[in-house]
PDB file of C-alpha atoms in Angstrom:
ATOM      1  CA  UNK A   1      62.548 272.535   9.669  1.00 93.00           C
ATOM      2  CA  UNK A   2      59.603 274.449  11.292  1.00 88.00           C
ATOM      3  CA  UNK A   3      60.934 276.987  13.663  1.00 88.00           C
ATOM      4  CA  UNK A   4      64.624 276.828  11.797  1.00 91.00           C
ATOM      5  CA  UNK A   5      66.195 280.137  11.690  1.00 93.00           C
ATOM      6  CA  UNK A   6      68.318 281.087   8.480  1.00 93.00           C
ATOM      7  CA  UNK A   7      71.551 280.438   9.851  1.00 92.00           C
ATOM      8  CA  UNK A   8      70.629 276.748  10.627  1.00 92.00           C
ATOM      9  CA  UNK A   9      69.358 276.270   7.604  1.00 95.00           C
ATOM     10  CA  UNK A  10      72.981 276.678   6.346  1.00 94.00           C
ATOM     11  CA  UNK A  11      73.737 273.393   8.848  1.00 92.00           C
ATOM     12  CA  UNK A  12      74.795 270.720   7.086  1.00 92.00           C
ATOM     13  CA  UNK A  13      74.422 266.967   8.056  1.00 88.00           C
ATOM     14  CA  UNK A  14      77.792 265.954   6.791  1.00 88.00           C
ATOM     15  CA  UNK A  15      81.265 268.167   6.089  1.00 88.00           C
ATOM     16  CA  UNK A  16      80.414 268.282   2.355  1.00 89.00           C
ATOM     17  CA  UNK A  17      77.160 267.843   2.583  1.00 91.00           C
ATOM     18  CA  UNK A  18      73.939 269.957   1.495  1.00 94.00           C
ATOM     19  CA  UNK A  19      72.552 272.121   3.422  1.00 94.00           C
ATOM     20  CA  UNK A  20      69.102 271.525   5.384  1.00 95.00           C
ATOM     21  CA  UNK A  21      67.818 274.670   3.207  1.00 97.00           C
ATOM     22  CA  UNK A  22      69.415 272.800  -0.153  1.00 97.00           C
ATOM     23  CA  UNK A  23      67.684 269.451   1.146  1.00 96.00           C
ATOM     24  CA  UNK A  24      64.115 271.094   1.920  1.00 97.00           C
ATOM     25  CA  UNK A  25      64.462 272.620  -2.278  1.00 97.00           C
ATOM     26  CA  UNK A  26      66.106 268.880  -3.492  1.00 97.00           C
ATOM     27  CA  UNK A  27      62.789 267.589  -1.961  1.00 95.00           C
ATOM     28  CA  UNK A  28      60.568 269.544  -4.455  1.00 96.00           C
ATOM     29  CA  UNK A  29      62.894 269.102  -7.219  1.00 97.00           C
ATOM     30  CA  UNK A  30      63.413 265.482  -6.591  1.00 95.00           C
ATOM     31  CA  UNK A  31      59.141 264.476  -6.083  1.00 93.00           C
ATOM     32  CA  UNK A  32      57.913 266.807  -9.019  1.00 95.00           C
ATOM     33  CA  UNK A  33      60.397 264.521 -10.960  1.00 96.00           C
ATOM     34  CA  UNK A  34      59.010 261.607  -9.668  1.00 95.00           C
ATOM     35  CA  UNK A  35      55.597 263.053  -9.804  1.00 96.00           C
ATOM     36  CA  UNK A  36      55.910 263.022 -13.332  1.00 97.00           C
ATOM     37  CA  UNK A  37      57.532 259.660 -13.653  1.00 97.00           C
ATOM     38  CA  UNK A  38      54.507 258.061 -12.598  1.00 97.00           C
ATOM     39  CA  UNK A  39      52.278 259.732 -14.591  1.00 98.00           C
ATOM     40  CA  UNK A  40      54.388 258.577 -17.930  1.00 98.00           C
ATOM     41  CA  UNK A  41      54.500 255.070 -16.597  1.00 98.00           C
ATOM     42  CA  UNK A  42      50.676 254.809 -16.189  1.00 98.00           C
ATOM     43  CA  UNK A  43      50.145 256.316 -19.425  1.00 98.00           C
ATOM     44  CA  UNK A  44      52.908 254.892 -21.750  1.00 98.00           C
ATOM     45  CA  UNK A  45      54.370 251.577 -21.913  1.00 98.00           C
ATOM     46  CA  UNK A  46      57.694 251.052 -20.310  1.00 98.00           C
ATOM     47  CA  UNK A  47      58.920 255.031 -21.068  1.00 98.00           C
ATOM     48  CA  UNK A  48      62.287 256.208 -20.543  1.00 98.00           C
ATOM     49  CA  UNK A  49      63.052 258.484 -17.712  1.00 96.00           C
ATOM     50  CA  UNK A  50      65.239 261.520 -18.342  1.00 93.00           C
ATOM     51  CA  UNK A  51      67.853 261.402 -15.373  1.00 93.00           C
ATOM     52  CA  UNK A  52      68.812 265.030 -13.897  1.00 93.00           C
ATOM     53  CA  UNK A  53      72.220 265.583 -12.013  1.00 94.00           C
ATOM     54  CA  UNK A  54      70.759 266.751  -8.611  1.00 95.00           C
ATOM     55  CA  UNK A  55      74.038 268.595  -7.794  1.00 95.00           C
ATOM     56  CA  UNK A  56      74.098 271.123  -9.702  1.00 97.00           C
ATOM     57  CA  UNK A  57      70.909 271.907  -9.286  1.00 97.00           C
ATOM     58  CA  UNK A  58      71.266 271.955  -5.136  1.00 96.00           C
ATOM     59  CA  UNK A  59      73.842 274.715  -6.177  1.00 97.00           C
ATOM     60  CA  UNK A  60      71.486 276.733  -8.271  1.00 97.00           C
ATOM     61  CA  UNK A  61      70.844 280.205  -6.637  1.00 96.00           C
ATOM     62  CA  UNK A  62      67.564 279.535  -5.703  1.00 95.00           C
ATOM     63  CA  UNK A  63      68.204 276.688  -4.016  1.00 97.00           C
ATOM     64  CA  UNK A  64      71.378 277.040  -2.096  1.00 96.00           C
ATOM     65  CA  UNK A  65      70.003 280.956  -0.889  1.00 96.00           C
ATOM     66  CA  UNK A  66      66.516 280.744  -1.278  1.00 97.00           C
ATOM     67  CA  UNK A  67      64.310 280.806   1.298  1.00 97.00           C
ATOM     68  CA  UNK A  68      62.742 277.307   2.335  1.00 97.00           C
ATOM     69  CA  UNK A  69      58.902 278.757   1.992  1.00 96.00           C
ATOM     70  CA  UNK A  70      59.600 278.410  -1.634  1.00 95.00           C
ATOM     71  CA  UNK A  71      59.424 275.064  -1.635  1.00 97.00           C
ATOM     72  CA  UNK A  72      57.516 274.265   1.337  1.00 96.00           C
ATOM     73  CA  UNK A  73      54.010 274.957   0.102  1.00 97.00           C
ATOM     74  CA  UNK A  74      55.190 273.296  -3.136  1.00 97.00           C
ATOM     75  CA  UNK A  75      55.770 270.430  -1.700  1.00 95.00           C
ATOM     76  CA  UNK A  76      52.597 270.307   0.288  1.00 96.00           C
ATOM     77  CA  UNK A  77      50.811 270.699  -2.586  1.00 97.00           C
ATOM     78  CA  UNK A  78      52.596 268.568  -4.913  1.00 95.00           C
ATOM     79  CA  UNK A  79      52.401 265.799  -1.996  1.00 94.00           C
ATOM     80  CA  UNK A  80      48.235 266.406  -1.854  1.00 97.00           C
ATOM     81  CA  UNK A  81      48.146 265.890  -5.918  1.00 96.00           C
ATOM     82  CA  UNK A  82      49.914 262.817  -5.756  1.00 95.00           C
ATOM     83  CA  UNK A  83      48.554 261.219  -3.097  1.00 96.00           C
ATOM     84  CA  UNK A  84      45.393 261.890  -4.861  1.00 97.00           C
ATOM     85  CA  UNK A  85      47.224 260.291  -8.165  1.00 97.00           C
ATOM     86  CA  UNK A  86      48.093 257.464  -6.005  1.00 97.00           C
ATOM     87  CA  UNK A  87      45.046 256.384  -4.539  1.00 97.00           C
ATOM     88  CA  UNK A  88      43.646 256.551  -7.768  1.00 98.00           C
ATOM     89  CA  UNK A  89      45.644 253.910  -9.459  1.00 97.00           C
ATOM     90  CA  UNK A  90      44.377 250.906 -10.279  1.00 97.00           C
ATOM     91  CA  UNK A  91      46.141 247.387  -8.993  1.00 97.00           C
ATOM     92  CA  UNK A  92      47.164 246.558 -12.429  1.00 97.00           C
ATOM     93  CA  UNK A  93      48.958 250.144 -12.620  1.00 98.00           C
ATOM     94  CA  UNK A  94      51.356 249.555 -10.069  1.00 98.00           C
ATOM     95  CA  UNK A  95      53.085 246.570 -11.787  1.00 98.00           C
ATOM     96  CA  UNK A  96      53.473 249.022 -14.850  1.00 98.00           C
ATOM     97  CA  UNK A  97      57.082 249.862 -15.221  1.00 98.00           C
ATOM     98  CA  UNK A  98      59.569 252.910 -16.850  1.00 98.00           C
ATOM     99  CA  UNK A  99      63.269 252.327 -17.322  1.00 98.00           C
ATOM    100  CA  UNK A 100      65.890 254.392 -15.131  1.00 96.00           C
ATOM    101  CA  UNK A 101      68.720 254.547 -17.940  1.00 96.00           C
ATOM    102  CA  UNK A 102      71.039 255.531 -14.904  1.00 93.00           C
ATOM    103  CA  UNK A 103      70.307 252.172 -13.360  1.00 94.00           C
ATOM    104  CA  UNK A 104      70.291 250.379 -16.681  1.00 97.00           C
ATOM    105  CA  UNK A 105      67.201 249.144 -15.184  1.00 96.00           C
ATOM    106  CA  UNK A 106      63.335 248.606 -15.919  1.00 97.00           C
ATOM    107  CA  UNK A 107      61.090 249.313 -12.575  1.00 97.00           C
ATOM    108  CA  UNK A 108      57.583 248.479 -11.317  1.00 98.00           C
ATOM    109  CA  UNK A 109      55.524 251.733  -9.891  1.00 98.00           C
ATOM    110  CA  UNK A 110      55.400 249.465  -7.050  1.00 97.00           C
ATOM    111  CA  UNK A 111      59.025 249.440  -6.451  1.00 96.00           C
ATOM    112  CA  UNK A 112      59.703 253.171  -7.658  1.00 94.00           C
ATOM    113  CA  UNK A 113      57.224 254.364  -4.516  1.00 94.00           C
ATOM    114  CA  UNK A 114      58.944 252.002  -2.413  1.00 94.00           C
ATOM    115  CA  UNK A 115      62.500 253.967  -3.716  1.00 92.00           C
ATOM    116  CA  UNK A 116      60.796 257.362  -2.980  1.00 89.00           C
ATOM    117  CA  UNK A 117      59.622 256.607   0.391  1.00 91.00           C
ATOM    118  CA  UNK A 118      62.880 255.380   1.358  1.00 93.00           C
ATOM    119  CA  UNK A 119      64.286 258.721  -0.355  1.00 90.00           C
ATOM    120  CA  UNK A 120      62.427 260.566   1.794  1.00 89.00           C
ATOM    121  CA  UNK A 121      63.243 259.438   5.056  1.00 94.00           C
ATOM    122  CA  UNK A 122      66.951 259.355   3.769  1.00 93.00           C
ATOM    123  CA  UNK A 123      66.863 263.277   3.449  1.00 92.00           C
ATOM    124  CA  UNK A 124      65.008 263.352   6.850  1.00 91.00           C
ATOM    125  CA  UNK A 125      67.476 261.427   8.654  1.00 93.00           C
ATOM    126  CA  UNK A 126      70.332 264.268   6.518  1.00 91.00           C
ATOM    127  CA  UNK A 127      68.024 267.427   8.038  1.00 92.00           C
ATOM    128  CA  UNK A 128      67.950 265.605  11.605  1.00 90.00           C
ATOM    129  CA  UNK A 129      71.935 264.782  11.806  1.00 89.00           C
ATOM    130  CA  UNK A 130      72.278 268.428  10.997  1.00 87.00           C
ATOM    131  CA  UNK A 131      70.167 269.578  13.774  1.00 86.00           C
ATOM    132  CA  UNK A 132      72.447 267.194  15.839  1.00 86.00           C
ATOM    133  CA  UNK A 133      75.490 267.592  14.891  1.00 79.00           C
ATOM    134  CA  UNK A 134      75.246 271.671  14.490  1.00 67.00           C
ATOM    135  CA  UNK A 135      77.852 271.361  11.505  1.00 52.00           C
ATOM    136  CA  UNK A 136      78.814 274.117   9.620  1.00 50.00           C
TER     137      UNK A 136
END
């Protein structure tokens, strides 16, 4: 997004699609989330995830008009803590697991990061098709 000015942030990937300014704030709001859903797995046994609906809250104000540097140096920092988190888990840790009620499912912490890192190149692939594609 580095160099993007505001009206191509307002490019979408898809018609009906976010915007790459609504992807850049989902990316915060979607990895504090999981940020925290680590944390809970490593220190509870097998908790319960609250779900959010991620569309609204792509439509929010902030998000669908605010500018990207809100999130950008939130993400860089929450990205630094939990690496840090990360690297600090212990083998054992990463077979511990939380249940996604969404999925009716329980997960490992190994398989959750796998899911996150897939997330994220799924929204870079959205912000890239947008550049492409020049859709408004």
């Amino acid at each position: 997004v580095e160099g993007l000015s505001d009206d191509q942030l307002e490019m979408k990937y898809r018609d009906g699609g976010w915007t790459i300014r609504q992807i850049v704030h989902h990316t915060f709001d979607s990895h504090v989330n999981s940020y925290i859903r680590f944390k809970l797995a490593v220190t509870e046994d097998n908790p319960t995830i609250r779900p959010y609906n991620e569309t609204p809250w792509a439509e929010l104000e902030e998000a669908k008009h605010g500018s990207i540097d809100l999130s950008l140096p939130l993400i860089t920092a929450m990205h630094k803590r939990w690496t840090v988190f990360l690297r600090n888990m212990k083998d054992e840790e990463w077979e511990r697991t939380l249940f996604h009620p969404e999925h009716n499912k329980e997960f490992s912490l190994n398989v959750f990061c796998g899911m996150y890192a897939w997330h994220c190149e799924h929204h870079l692939a959205h912000v890239r098709n947008a550049k492409a594609n020049m859709i408004k």
